[in-house]
CSV table of C-alpha atoms and ligand atoms in Angstrom, one decimal:
chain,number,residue,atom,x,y,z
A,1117,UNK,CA,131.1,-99.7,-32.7
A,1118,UNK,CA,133.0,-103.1,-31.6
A,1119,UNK,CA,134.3,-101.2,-28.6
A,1120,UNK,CA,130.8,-100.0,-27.6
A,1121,UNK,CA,129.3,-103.8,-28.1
A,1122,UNK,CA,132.2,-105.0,-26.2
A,1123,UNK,CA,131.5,-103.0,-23.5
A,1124,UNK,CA,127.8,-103.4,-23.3
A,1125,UNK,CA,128.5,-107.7,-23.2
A,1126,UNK,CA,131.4,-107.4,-21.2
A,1127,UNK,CA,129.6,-104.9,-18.2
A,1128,UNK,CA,129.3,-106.9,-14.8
A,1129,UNK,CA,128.1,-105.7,-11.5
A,1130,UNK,CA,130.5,-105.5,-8.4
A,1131,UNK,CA,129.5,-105.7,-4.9
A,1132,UNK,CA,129.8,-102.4,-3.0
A,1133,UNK,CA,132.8,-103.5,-0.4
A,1134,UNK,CA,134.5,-104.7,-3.8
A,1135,UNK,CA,134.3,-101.5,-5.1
A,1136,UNK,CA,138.0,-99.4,-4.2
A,1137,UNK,CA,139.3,-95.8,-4.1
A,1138,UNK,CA,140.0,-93.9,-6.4
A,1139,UNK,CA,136.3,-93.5,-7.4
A,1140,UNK,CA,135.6,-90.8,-10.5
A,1141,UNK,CA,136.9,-87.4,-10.6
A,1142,UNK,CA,134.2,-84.3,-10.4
A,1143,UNK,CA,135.1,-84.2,-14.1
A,1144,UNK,CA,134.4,-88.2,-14.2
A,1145,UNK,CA,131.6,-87.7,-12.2
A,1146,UNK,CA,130.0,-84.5,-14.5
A,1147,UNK,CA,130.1,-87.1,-17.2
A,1148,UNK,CA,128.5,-90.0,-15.9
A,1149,UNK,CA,125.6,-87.6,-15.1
A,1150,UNK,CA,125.3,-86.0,-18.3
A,1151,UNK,CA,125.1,-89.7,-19.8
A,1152,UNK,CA,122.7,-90.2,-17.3
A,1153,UNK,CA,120.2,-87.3,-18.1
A,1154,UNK,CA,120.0,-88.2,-21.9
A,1155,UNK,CA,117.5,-90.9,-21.6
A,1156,UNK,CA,114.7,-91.4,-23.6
A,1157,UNK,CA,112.1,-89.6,-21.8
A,1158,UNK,CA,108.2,-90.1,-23.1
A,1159,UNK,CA,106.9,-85.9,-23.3
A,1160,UNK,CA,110.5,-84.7,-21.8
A,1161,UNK,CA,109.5,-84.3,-18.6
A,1162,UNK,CA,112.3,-85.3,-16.8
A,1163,UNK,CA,110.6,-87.6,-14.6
A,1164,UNK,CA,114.5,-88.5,-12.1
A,1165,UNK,CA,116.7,-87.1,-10.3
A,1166,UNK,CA,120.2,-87.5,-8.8
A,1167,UNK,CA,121.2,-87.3,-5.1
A,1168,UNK,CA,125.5,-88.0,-4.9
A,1169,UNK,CA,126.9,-89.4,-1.6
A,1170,UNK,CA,130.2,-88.6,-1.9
A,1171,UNK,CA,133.3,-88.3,0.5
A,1172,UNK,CA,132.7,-87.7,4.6
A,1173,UNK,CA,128.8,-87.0,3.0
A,1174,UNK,CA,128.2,-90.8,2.8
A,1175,UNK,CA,128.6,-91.3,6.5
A,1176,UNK,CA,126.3,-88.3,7.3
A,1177,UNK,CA,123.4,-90.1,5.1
A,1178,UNK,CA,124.3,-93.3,6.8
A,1179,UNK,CA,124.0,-91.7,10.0
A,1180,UNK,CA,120.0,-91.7,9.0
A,1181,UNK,CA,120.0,-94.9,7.9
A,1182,UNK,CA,121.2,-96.0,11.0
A,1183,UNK,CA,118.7,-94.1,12.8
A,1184,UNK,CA,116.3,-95.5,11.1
A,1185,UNK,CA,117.5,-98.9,12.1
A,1186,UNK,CA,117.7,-98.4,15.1
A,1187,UNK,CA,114.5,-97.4,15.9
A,1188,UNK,CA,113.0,-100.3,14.5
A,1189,UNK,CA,115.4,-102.6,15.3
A,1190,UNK,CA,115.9,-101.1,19.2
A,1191,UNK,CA,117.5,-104.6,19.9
A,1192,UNK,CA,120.2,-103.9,17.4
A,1193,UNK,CA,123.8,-104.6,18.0
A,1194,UNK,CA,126.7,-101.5,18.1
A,1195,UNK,CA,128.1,-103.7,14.7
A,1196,UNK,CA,124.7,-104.1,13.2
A,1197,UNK,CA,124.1,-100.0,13.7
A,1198,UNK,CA,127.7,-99.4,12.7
A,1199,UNK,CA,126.7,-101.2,9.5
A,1200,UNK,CA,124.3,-99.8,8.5
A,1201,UNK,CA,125.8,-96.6,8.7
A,1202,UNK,CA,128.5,-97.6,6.6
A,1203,UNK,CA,125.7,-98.6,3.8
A,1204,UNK,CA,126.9,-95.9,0.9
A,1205,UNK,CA,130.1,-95.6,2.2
A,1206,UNK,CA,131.1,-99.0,1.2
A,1207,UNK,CA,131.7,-97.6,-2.4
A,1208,UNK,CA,133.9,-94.6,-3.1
A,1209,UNK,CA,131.0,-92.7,-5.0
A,1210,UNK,CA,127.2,-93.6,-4.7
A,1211,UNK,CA,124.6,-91.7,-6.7
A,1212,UNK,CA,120.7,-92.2,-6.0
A,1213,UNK,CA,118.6,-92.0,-8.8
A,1214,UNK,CA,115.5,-90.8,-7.8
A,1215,UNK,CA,112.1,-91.5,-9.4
A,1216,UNK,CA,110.1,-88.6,-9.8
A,1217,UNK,CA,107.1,-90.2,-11.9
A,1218,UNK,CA,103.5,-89.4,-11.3
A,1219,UNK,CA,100.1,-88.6,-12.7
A,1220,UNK,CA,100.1,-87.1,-15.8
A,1221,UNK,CA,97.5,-86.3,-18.7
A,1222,UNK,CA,99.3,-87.6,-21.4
A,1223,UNK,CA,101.7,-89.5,-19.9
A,1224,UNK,CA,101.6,-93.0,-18.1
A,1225,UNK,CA,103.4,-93.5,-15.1
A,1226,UNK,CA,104.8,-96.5,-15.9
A,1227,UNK,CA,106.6,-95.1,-18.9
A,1228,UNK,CA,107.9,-92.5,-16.4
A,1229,UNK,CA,109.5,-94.8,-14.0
A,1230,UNK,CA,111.0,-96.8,-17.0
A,1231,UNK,CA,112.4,-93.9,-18.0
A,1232,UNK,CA,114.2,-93.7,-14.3
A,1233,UNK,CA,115.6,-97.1,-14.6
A,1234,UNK,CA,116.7,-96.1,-18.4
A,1235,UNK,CA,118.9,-93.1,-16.1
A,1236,UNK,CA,120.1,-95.5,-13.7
A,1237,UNK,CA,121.4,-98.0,-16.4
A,1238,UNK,CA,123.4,-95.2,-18.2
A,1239,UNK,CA,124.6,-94.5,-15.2
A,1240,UNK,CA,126.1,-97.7,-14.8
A,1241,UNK,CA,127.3,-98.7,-18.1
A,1242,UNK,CA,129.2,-95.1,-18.6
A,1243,UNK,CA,130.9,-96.3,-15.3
A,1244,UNK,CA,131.7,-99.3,-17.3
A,1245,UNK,CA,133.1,-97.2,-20.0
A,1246,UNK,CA,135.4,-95.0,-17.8
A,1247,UNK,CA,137.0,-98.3,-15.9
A,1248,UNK,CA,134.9,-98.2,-13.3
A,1249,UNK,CA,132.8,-101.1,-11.9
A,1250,UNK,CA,129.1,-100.1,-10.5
A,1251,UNK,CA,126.4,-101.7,-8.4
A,1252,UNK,CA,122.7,-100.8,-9.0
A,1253,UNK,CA,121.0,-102.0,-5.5
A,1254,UNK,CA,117.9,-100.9,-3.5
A,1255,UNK,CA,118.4,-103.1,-0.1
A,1256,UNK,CA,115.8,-101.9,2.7
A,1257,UNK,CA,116.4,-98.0,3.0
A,1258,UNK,CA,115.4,-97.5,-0.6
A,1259,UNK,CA,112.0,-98.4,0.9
A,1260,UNK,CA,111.6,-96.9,4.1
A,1261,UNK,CA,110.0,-93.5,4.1
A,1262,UNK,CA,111.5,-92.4,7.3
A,1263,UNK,CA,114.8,-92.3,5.3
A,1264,UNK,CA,113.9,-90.8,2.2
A,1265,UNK,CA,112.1,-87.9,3.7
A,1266,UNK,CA,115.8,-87.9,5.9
A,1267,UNK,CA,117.2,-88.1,2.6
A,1268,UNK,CA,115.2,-85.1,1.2
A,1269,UNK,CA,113.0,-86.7,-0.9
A,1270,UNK,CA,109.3,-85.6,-1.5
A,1271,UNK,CA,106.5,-87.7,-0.9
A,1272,UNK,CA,105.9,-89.1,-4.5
A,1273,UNK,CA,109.0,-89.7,-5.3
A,1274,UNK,CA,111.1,-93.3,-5.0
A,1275,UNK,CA,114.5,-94.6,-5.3
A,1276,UNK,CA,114.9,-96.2,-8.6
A,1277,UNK,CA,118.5,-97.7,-7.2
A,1278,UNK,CA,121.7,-96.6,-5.4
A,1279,UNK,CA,124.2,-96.8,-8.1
A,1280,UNK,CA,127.7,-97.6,-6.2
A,1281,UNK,CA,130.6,-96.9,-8.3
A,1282,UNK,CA,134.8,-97.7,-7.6
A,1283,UNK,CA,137.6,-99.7,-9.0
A,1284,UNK,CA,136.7,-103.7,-9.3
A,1285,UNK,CA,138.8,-104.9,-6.2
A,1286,UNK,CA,139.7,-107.8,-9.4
A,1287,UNK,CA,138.0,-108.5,-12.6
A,1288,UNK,CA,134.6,-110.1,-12.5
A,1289,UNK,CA,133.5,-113.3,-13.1
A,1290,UNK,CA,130.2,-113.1,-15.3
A,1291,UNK,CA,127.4,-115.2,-14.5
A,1292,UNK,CA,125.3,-117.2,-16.6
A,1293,UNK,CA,122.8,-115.2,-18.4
A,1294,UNK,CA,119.4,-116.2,-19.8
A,1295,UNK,CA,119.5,-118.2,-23.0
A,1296,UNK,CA,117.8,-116.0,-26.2
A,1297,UNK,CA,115.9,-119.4,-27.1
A,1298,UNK,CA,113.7,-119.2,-23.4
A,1299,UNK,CA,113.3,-115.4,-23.7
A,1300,UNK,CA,112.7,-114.3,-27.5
A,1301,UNK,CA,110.4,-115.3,-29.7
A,1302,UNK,CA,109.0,-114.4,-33.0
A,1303,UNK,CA,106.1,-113.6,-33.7
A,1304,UNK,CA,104.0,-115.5,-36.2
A,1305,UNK,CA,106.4,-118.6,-36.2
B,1530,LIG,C1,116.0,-101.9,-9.4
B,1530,LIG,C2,117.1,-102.9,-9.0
B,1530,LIG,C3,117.4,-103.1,-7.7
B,1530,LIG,C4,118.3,-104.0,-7.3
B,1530,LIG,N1,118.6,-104.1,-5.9
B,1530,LIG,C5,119.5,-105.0,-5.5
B,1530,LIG,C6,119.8,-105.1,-4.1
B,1530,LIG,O1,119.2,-104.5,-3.3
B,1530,LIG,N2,120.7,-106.1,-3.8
B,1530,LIG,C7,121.4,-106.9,-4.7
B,1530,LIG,O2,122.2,-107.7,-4.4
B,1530,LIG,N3,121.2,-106.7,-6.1
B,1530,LIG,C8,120.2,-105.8,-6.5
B,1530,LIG,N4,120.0,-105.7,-7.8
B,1530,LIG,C9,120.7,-106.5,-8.8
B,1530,LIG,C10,122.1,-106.0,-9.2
B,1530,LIG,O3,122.0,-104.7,-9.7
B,1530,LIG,C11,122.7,-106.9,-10.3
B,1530,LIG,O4,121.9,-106.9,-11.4
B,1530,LIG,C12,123.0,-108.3,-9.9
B,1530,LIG,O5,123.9,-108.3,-8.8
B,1530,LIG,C13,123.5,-109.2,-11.0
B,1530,LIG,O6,124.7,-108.8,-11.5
B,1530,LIG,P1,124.9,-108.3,-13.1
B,1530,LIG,O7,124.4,-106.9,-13.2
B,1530,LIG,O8,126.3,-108.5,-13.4
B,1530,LIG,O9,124.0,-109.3,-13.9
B,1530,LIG,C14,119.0,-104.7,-8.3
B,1530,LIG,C15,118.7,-104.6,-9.6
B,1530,LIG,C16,117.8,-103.7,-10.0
B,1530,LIG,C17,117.5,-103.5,-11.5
């Protein structure tokens, strides 16, 4: 238990060109998935996804994010375009965790896409507990349809975060974090 509490207070995010080689195993990988898919999930309806960008693969996707760039940014540098097509290849491992929430009868929607973010923070605190460091982040593409239907995804569904995953170039500094007097209270005191 103190090694699971330890972990959960000790768990700080890493930029992406911070993150090294080697990233997880297939086996490493397998597990931070599983994690991933045992969320709590309002009528089981398994409401995410998972897209991984791994090796040489990263570069193809960033090929159309860079695309994408560059045809709405047709004033765009060779560096800026090279940039963006390095975008999940800054990271050994990247996995996108789609949203796949919608209408339902019973079911809100919001409680659907919580249920996405729920995925996408297991994902990144099972990094934690293998060694790794991880980097939940959106950034523009996670927003622009041109890319996600690139990307393969259908029209209702969203990117709940890029989760980029590697070896802390050095241990993290935390930052301050918001004191429990400004953000709980009890009620009826
Ligand atoms: C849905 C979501 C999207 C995010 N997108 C970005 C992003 O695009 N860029 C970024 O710098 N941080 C983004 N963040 C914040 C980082 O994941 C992280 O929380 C932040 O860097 C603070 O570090 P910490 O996790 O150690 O507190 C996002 C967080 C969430 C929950």
């Amino acid at each position: 238990m103190q090694n699971a509490l330890q972990l959960l207070t000790t768990r700080r995010s890493v930029k992406p060109l911070e993150l090294k080689e080697p990233g997880p195993s297939e086996a490493e990988l397998e597990t931070l998935l599983t994690v991933a898919s045992r969320v709590p999930d309002h009528g089981k309806l398994t409401p995410w996804r998972f897209v991984v960008f791994a090796g040489d693969n990263r570069l193809r996707a960033g090929d159309l994010i860079a695309a994408a760039f560059g045809a709405q940014h047709p004033e765009a540098t060779a560096d800026q375009i090279a940039f963006e097509r390095s975008r999940l290849a800054r990271a050994p491992l990247v996995v996108g965790v789609v949203s796949r929430a919608g209408p339902h009868v019973k079911i809100p929607e919001w409680e659907q896409v919580l249920s996405a973010g729920a995925a996408a923070m297991s994902l990144v605190l099972s990094a934690h507990a293998l060694g790794y460091a991880a980097n939940w982040i959106t950034e523009w593409y996670a927003y622009d349809r041109r890319v996600l239907d690139a990307l393969g995804l259908a029209g209702h569904e969203r990117i709940a975060g890029f989760v980029h995953i590697g070896r802390p170039a050095q241990p993290p500094e935390d930052r301050p974090r918001p004191p429990l007097g400004e953000i709980v209270t009890r009620f009826g005191e």
